[in-house]
Short mmCIF file of C-alpha atoms and ligand atoms in Angstrom, two decimals:
data_model
loop_
_atom_site.label_atom_id
_atom_site.label_comp_id
_atom_site.label_asym_id
_atom_site.label_seq_id
_atom_site.Cartn_x
_atom_site.Cartn_y
_atom_site.Cartn_z
CA UNK I 1 13.19 2.11 -21.48
CA UNK I 2 13.58 -1.45 -22.53
CA UNK I 3 11.21 -3.71 -20.72
CA UNK I 4 12.52 -7.32 -20.20
CA UNK I 5 10.39 -8.60 -17.12
CA UNK I 6 6.83 -7.98 -16.43
CA UNK I 7 6.38 -4.56 -14.78
CA UNK I 8 4.83 -4.02 -11.34
CA UNK I 9 3.60 -0.58 -10.10
CA UNK I 10 2.09 -0.12 -6.50
CA UNK I 11 1.64 3.07 -4.27
CA UNK I 12 1.18 4.21 -0.82
CA UNK I 13 -0.12 7.23 0.78
CA UNK I 14 1.91 9.58 2.89
CA UNK I 15 -0.68 9.97 5.42
CA UNK I 16 -0.32 8.95 9.09
CA UNK I 17 2.36 6.48 10.17
CA UNK I 18 3.04 3.47 7.77
CA UNK I 19 1.86 0.49 9.89
CA UNK I 20 2.26 -3.39 9.98
CA UNK I 21 -0.82 -3.91 7.82
CA UNK I 22 1.00 -1.62 4.99
CA UNK I 23 4.32 -3.51 5.60
CA UNK I 24 2.83 -7.29 5.47
CA UNK I 25 0.05 -6.43 2.92
CA UNK I 26 2.06 -4.55 0.44
CA UNK I 27 5.65 -3.25 1.00
CA UNK I 28 7.31 -6.45 1.92
CA UNK I 29 5.88 -8.09 -0.84
CA UNK I 30 7.39 -5.16 -3.18
CA UNK I 31 10.72 -5.91 -1.51
CA UNK I 32 10.69 -9.57 -1.59
CA UNK I 33 10.05 -9.75 -5.53
CA UNK I 34 12.13 -7.00 -6.68
CA UNK I 35 14.41 -9.48 -8.78
CA UNK I 36 11.22 -11.24 -10.60
CA UNK I 37 9.72 -7.79 -11.91
CA UNK I 38 10.61 -4.35 -13.42
CA UNK I 39 9.37 -2.30 -10.51
CA UNK I 40 8.01 1.10 -9.90
CA UNK I 41 6.77 2.36 -6.69
CA UNK I 42 5.32 5.76 -5.83
CA UNK I 43 4.50 7.62 -2.79
CA UNK I 44 1.03 8.80 -3.80
CA UNK I 45 0.93 12.24 -2.30
CA UNK I 46 -1.91 13.57 -4.74
CA UNK I 47 -4.01 10.74 -3.13
CA UNK I 48 -3.52 12.13 0.04
CA UNK I 49 -5.36 15.43 -0.47
CA UNK I 50 -8.75 13.71 -1.19
CA UNK I 51 -9.17 14.09 2.73
CA UNK I 52 -8.00 17.50 4.17
CA UNK I 53 -4.43 17.52 5.11
CA UNK I 54 -2.02 19.96 7.07
CA UNK I 55 0.25 21.07 4.02
CA UNK I 56 3.33 21.20 6.24
CA UNK I 57 2.73 17.76 7.56
CA UNK I 58 2.08 16.28 4.38
CA UNK I 59 5.10 17.68 2.67
CA UNK I 60 7.12 16.31 5.51
CA UNK I 61 5.52 12.87 5.60
CA UNK I 62 5.92 12.37 1.90
CA UNK I 63 9.76 12.50 2.24
CA UNK I 64 9.58 10.46 5.50
CA UNK I 65 7.71 7.85 3.79
CA UNK I 66 10.31 7.60 0.93
CA UNK I 67 13.06 7.15 3.40
CA UNK I 68 11.07 4.51 5.01
CA UNK I 69 10.38 2.68 2.01
CA UNK I 70 14.13 2.50 1.24
CA UNK I 71 14.56 1.41 4.76
CA UNK I 72 12.14 -1.33 4.22
CA UNK I 73 14.57 -2.61 1.55
CA UNK I 74 13.29 -1.03 -1.69
CA UNK I 75 16.58 -1.14 -3.63
CA UNK I 76 17.18 2.07 -6.03
CA UNK I 77 19.23 -0.38 -8.15
CA UNK I 78 16.31 -2.69 -8.76
CA UNK I 79 13.19 -0.13 -8.35
CA UNK I 80 12.14 3.10 -9.46
CA UNK I 81 10.92 5.20 -6.57
CA UNK I 82 9.35 8.71 -6.98
CA UNK I 83 6.42 10.98 -5.81
CA UNK I 84 3.25 11.05 -7.56
CA UNK I 85 2.95 15.03 -7.69
CA UNK I 86 6.38 15.36 -9.42
CA UNK I 87 4.85 13.83 -12.73
CA UNK I 88 1.87 15.61 -13.90
CA UNK I 89 0.72 13.11 -16.35
CA UNK I 90 -0.93 11.36 -13.54
CA UNK I 91 -3.47 13.94 -12.97
CA UNK I 92 -3.79 14.51 -16.63
CA UNK I 93 -4.61 10.88 -17.60
CA UNK I 94 -6.76 10.77 -14.51
CA UNK I 95 -8.89 13.39 -16.13
CA UNK I 96 -9.00 11.18 -19.50
CA UNK I 97 -10.09 8.21 -17.39
CA UNK I 98 -12.71 10.33 -15.46
CA UNK I 99 -14.38 11.31 -18.95
CA UNK I 100 -15.08 7.52 -19.67
CA UNK I 101 -15.99 6.07 -16.10
CA UNK I 102 -19.65 5.82 -15.17
CA UNK I 103 -20.57 7.59 -11.99
CA UNK I 104 -22.36 4.28 -11.03
CA UNK I 105 -19.08 2.34 -10.98
CA UNK I 106 -17.47 5.09 -8.73
CA UNK I 107 -20.38 5.23 -6.43
CA UNK I 108 -20.00 1.28 -5.96
CA UNK I 109 -16.51 1.73 -4.40
CA UNK I 110 -16.63 0.46 -0.61
CA UNK I 111 -13.53 2.50 0.16
CA UNK I 112 -15.36 5.95 -0.94
CA UNK I 113 -18.50 4.62 1.35
CA UNK I 114 -16.25 4.06 4.30
CA UNK I 115 -14.28 7.05 4.01
CA UNK I 116 -17.31 9.43 3.46
CA UNK I 117 -19.14 7.85 6.48
CA UNK I 118 -16.17 8.46 8.59
CA UNK I 119 -15.75 12.08 7.55
CA UNK I 120 -19.48 13.22 6.70
CA UNK I 121 -18.54 16.81 6.80
CA UNK I 122 -15.85 16.49 4.36
CA UNK I 123 -16.65 14.80 1.21
CA UNK I 124 -15.07 16.40 -1.65
CA UNK I 125 -15.45 15.54 -5.28
CA UNK I 126 -11.52 14.25 -5.15
CA UNK I 127 -12.60 11.45 -2.67
CA UNK I 128 -15.20 10.44 -5.28
CA UNK I 129 -12.95 10.43 -8.33
CA UNK I 130 -9.87 8.82 -6.42
CA UNK I 131 -10.23 5.59 -8.05
CA UNK I 132 -9.72 7.30 -11.58
CA UNK I 133 -6.39 8.85 -10.27
CA UNK I 134 -5.35 5.22 -9.03
CA UNK I 135 -6.20 3.77 -12.45
CA UNK I 136 -4.22 6.35 -14.16
CA UNK I 137 -1.16 5.79 -11.86
CA UNK I 138 -1.28 1.95 -12.90
CA UNK I 139 -2.23 2.39 -16.65
CA UNK I 140 0.27 5.20 -17.13
CA UNK I 141 2.98 2.68 -16.89
CA UNK I 142 1.35 -0.20 -18.67
CA UNK I 143 1.80 -2.21 -15.46
CA UNK I 144 1.47 -5.91 -15.59
CA UNK I 145 0.88 -6.57 -11.87
CA UNK I 146 -0.18 -4.39 -8.91
CA UNK I 147 0.95 -5.88 -5.57
CA UNK I 148 -1.62 -4.46 -2.72
CA UNK I 149 -3.56 -5.66 0.08
CA UNK I 150 -7.03 -6.92 -0.18
CA UNK I 151 -8.70 -3.73 0.38
CA UNK I 152 -7.52 -2.33 -3.00
CA UNK I 153 -8.73 -5.01 -5.12
CA UNK I 154 -11.95 -3.31 -6.01
CA UNK I 155 -9.97 -0.27 -7.13
CA UNK I 156 -7.89 -2.61 -9.38
CA UNK I 157 -10.83 -4.37 -10.88
CA UNK I 158 -12.11 -0.69 -11.82
CA UNK I 159 -8.69 0.15 -13.39
CA UNK I 160 -8.92 -3.17 -15.26
CA UNK I 161 -12.43 -2.16 -16.59
CA UNK I 162 -11.31 1.23 -17.37
CA UNK I 163 -8.26 -0.03 -19.45
CA UNK I 164 -10.38 -2.48 -21.24
CA UNK I 165 -13.09 0.24 -22.10
CA UNK I 166 -10.40 2.55 -23.34
CA UNK I 167 -8.72 0.08 -25.70
CA UNK I 168 -12.38 -0.92 -27.02
CA UNK I 169 -13.37 2.56 -27.74
CA UNK I 170 -10.24 4.23 -28.85
CA UNK I 171 -7.67 1.31 -30.01
CA UNK I 172 -5.52 -0.76 -28.04
CA UNK I 173 -3.44 1.47 -25.71
CA UNK I 174 -3.09 0.09 -22.09
CA UNK I 175 -2.17 -3.11 -20.59
CA UNK I 176 -5.11 -4.62 -18.47
CA UNK I 177 -3.20 -5.11 -15.07
CA UNK I 178 -3.70 -8.00 -12.57
CA UNK I 179 -3.63 -7.77 -8.63
CA UNK I 180 -0.96 -9.69 -6.99
CA UNK I 181 -2.51 -10.34 -3.32
CA UNK I 182 -0.72 -12.65 -1.27
CA UNK I 183 -2.87 -14.85 1.08
CA UNK I 184 -0.92 -14.09 4.36
CA UNK I 185 -0.76 -10.39 5.18
CA UNK I 186 -3.41 -9.42 2.63
CA UNK I 187 -5.86 -8.14 5.58
CA UNK I 188 -4.25 -7.31 8.96
CA UNK I 189 -6.71 -6.27 11.27
CA UNK I 190 -6.61 -3.78 14.18
CA UNK I 191 -5.31 -5.23 17.43
CA UNK I 192 -7.83 -3.40 19.51
CA UNK I 193 -10.48 -4.32 17.29
CA UNK I 194 -9.96 -7.54 14.84
CA UNK I 195 -13.24 -7.11 13.04
CA UNK I 196 -11.78 -4.01 11.52
CA UNK I 197 -8.73 -3.68 9.11
CA UNK I 198 -5.82 -1.99 10.64
CA UNK I 199 -5.91 1.50 9.16
CA UNK I 200 -3.98 4.82 9.48
CA UNK I 201 -7.02 6.63 9.96
CA UNK I 202 -7.64 4.72 13.33
CA UNK I 203 -4.34 5.60 14.37
CA UNK I 204 -5.60 7.76 17.00
CA UNK I 205 -6.52 4.77 18.80
CA UNK I 206 -3.48 3.95 21.01
CA UNK I 207 -3.55 0.25 20.74
CA UNK I 208 -5.05 -0.09 17.05
CA UNK I 209 -1.86 -0.49 14.87
CA UNK I 210 1.74 -1.07 15.10
CA UNK I 211 3.73 1.51 13.39
CA UNK I 212 6.86 0.68 11.68
CA UNK I 213 8.69 3.25 13.64
CA UNK I 214 7.30 2.14 17.05
CA UNK I 215 9.87 1.41 19.86
CA UNK I 216 10.47 -2.37 20.77
CA UNK I 217 8.60 -1.87 24.27
CA UNK I 218 5.60 0.09 22.55
CA UNK I 219 5.21 -2.89 20.29
CA UNK I 220 5.37 -5.38 23.17
CA UNK I 221 2.81 -3.50 25.15
CA UNK I 222 0.24 -3.15 22.14
CA UNK I 223 0.61 -6.82 21.57
CA UNK I 224 -0.13 -7.49 25.25
CA UNK I 225 -3.37 -5.54 25.04
CA UNK I 226 -4.38 -7.14 21.80
CA UNK I 227 -8.12 -8.27 21.82
CA UNK I 228 -8.51 -12.15 21.79
CA UNK I 229 -11.36 -14.20 22.92
CA UNK I 230 -12.10 -16.47 25.94
CA UNK I 231 -11.75 -19.85 24.16
CA UNK I 232 -8.13 -20.21 25.06
CA UNK I 233 -7.42 -22.53 22.00
CA UNK I 234 -4.70 -21.21 19.69
CA UNK I 235 -5.75 -22.33 16.07
CA UNK I 236 -6.00 -20.56 12.61
CA UNK I 237 -9.67 -20.16 12.87
CA UNK I 238 -11.03 -17.13 10.90
CA UNK I 239 -14.19 -17.13 13.24
CA UNK I 240 -12.00 -16.08 15.99
CA UNK I 241 -10.49 -13.08 14.39
CA UNK I 242 -8.07 -11.92 17.24
CA UNK I 243 -6.25 -14.87 17.66
CA UNK I 244 -6.37 -15.69 13.84
CA UNK I 245 -4.92 -12.17 13.16
CA UNK I 246 -1.88 -12.59 15.83
CA UNK I 247 -1.29 -16.06 14.17
CA UNK I 248 -1.51 -14.56 10.61
CA UNK I 249 1.20 -11.89 11.76
CA UNK I 250 3.38 -14.47 13.27
CA UNK I 251 3.19 -16.41 10.09
CA UNK I 252 4.21 -13.48 7.93
CA UNK I 253 7.39 -13.00 9.77
CA UNK I 254 8.26 -16.59 10.40
CA UNK I 255 7.28 -18.15 7.13
CA UNK I 256 6.35 -21.48 8.88
CA UNK I 257 3.22 -23.45 7.96
CA UNK I 258 -0.34 -23.06 9.81
CA UNK I 259 0.33 -26.54 11.10
CA UNK I 260 3.93 -25.94 12.48
CA UNK I 261 2.71 -22.85 14.16
CA UNK I 262 -0.25 -24.47 15.66
CA UNK I 263 2.10 -27.42 17.02
CA UNK I 264 4.45 -24.80 18.43
CA UNK I 265 1.78 -23.24 20.43
CA UNK I 266 -0.17 -26.43 21.43
CA UNK I 267 -1.23 -26.28 25.04
CA UNK I 268 0.08 -22.73 25.47
CA UNK I 269 -1.80 -19.71 26.60
CA UNK I 270 -2.76 -16.26 24.86
CA UNK I 271 0.00 -14.61 27.17
CA UNK I 272 2.66 -16.63 25.65
CA UNK I 273 1.16 -16.26 22.06
CA UNK I 274 1.04 -12.35 22.49
CA UNK I 275 4.82 -12.53 23.82
CA UNK I 276 6.01 -14.53 20.75
CA UNK I 277 4.19 -12.61 18.12
CA UNK I 278 5.69 -9.33 19.64
CA UNK I 279 9.24 -10.91 19.77
CA UNK I 280 9.11 -11.74 16.00
CA UNK I 281 7.48 -8.48 14.98
CA UNK I 282 10.32 -6.31 17.11
CA UNK I 283 13.04 -8.48 15.66
CA UNK I 284 11.61 -8.17 12.15
CA UNK I 285 10.92 -4.51 12.24
CA UNK I 286 14.55 -3.54 14.15
CA UNK I 287 16.61 -3.49 11.05
CA UNK I 288 13.89 -1.10 9.28
CA UNK I 289 13.69 1.12 12.21
CA UNK I 290 17.54 1.32 12.40
CA UNK I 291 18.07 1.91 8.77
CA UNK I 292 15.28 4.43 8.75
CA UNK I 293 16.81 6.55 11.61
CA UNK I 294 20.14 6.76 9.39
CA UNK I 295 18.29 7.55 6.18
CA UNK I 296 16.16 10.25 7.49
CA UNK I 297 19.23 12.37 8.01
CA UNK I 298 20.65 11.68 4.79
CA UNK I 299 18.68 14.20 2.69
CA UNK I 300 20.97 14.56 -0.34
CA UNK I 301 21.05 10.77 -0.99
CA UNK I 302 17.04 10.65 -0.61
CA UNK I 303 16.78 13.49 -3.18
CA UNK I 304 19.29 11.92 -5.52
CA UNK I 305 17.25 8.74 -5.36
CA UNK I 306 13.97 10.42 -6.00
CA UNK I 307 15.36 12.64 -8.82
CA UNK I 308 16.68 9.41 -10.62
CA UNK I 309 13.32 7.79 -10.01
CA UNK I 310 11.20 10.58 -11.28
CA UNK I 311 13.41 10.80 -14.65
CA UNK I 312 12.87 7.07 -15.27
CA UNK I 313 9.12 7.10 -14.45
CA UNK I 314 8.44 10.43 -16.57
CA UNK I 315 9.93 8.80 -19.69
CA UNK I 316 7.37 6.07 -19.72
CA UNK I 317 4.34 8.58 -18.18
CA UNK I 318 4.81 11.14 -20.95
CA UNK I 319 5.03 8.54 -23.83
CA UNK I 320 1.65 6.73 -22.54
CA UNK I 321 -0.15 9.88 -21.73
CA UNK I 322 0.80 11.35 -25.45
CA UNK I 323 -0.53 8.16 -26.72
CA UNK I 324 -3.71 8.22 -24.76
CA UNK I 325 -4.57 11.80 -25.37
CA UNK I 326 -3.94 11.60 -29.06
CA UNK I 327 -6.26 8.62 -29.49
CA UNK I 328 -9.07 10.55 -27.70
CA UNK I 329 -8.39 13.33 -30.34
CA UNK I 330 -6.91 15.85 -27.96
CA UNK I 331 -4.42 18.23 -29.76
P1 TYM U 401 -2.75 2.71 1.28
O1 TYM U 401 -1.90 3.91 1.58
O2 TYM U 401 -4.01 2.92 1.98
O3 TYM U 401 -2.01 1.47 1.65
C1 TYM U 401 -0.84 0.97 0.95
C2 TYM U 401 -0.77 -0.52 0.91
O4 TYM U 401 -1.23 -0.93 2.06
C3 TYM U 401 -2.20 -2.00 1.89
N1 TYM U 401 -2.76 -2.12 3.34
C4 TYM U 401 -3.14 -3.15 3.92
N2 TYM U 401 -2.73 -4.55 3.67
C5 TYM U 401 -2.86 -5.38 4.51
N3 TYM U 401 -3.71 -5.31 5.68
C6 TYM U 401 -4.23 -3.97 5.99
N4 TYM U 401 -4.64 -3.58 7.23
C7 TYM U 401 -3.57 -2.81 5.19
N5 TYM U 401 -3.97 -1.50 4.99
C8 TYM U 401 -3.37 -1.32 3.91
C9 TYM U 401 -3.04 -1.52 0.73
O5 TYM U 401 -3.79 -2.66 0.24
C10 TYM U 401 -1.94 -0.86 -0.11
O6 TYM U 401 -1.51 -2.03 -0.82
N6 TYM U 401 -5.26 3.53 -2.92
C11 TYM U 401 -3.96 3.19 -2.36
C12 TYM U 401 -2.70 3.62 -2.94
C13 TYM U 401 -2.61 3.83 -4.35
C14 TYM U 401 -2.32 2.71 -5.26
C15 TYM U 401 -2.13 3.18 -6.68
C16 TYM U 401 -1.80 1.33 -4.94
C17 TYM U 401 -2.71 4.79 -5.04
N7 TYM U 401 -2.39 4.60 -6.36
C18 TYM U 401 -1.84 2.39 -7.44
C19 TYM U 401 -1.45 0.51 -6.11
C20 TYM U 401 -1.53 1.14 -7.44
C21 TYM U 401 -4.03 3.44 -0.88
O7 TYM U 401 -4.71 4.42 -0.53
O8 TYM U 401 -3.16 2.41 -0.20
#
């Protein structure tokens, strides 16, 4: 494949329901910048099994998420979309990278610490080694940029270190990737507890996150219950995490400046703020939900796009893996 624009790669796990944090922190940026890059997007199902999953549900959710990414605006004419497990070079390259990554680097990963604390009875080696699979995803495509939310920054730094180490020890092979993290949306917090990142693993808590498939009345109800504070002033003040989070979400959808938003809400109460935020979110997500409801029934179309995506991704993946493997002396 001829590369004329810088290449972006990013991925998302098919666990739980894709939520507003995933959308504003990652997927919306993928969609909005499709014309500027050569784009490769991946549903990273092999990452999902680092935590125990119900196989039937995982299988179904993988396709559902592909449909949702298309509904969000990933355009198959402009972007390659595929499922990670269909290209075995991801796990093969992960092994090569595992063999050059110090244990100490992996044990510093905050996501490993968080996830293993949440699930102390189910800590498997895959979870520990997860960042090497993520490095493989990125390096396999010689990606220049990786658009993600802030929580993935540390993993991309590890991928950079790994790329540099490989290039130093075995000769120039990988592109050293840069994270692309947009300021607004980089870290959307839970509506119930704005000190914690909105996450799929807390989706059992009813008012924690907004799923992209939530009905309008559910979205309104969740925002009404969002945690704020007792100060009653609507301003972008990071110390007041609940109000800041609501304003941040509002800004992501309206694209207005902080000053304009503060002026708009001057003198109004939190009730009005929650109502307006819910309104822009409902309107912003409406076309996505409607498109998803159609796409989810167009199985042939979905499979065709995924097959084409896989073919395109495979061409790059096999070439890079062969190059890396041979440089390490593997026959
Ligand atoms: P995942 O599936 O947890 O999340 C997908 C994307 O959503 C972003 N995100 C958020 N952004 C803002 N606020 C939040 N509350 C929030 N929660 C999640 C994540 O930063 C991510 O960009 N390890 C990755 C998937 C992955 C990947 C890759 C990403 C695997 N291989 C290669 C980039 C490149 C993950 O678990 O994302």
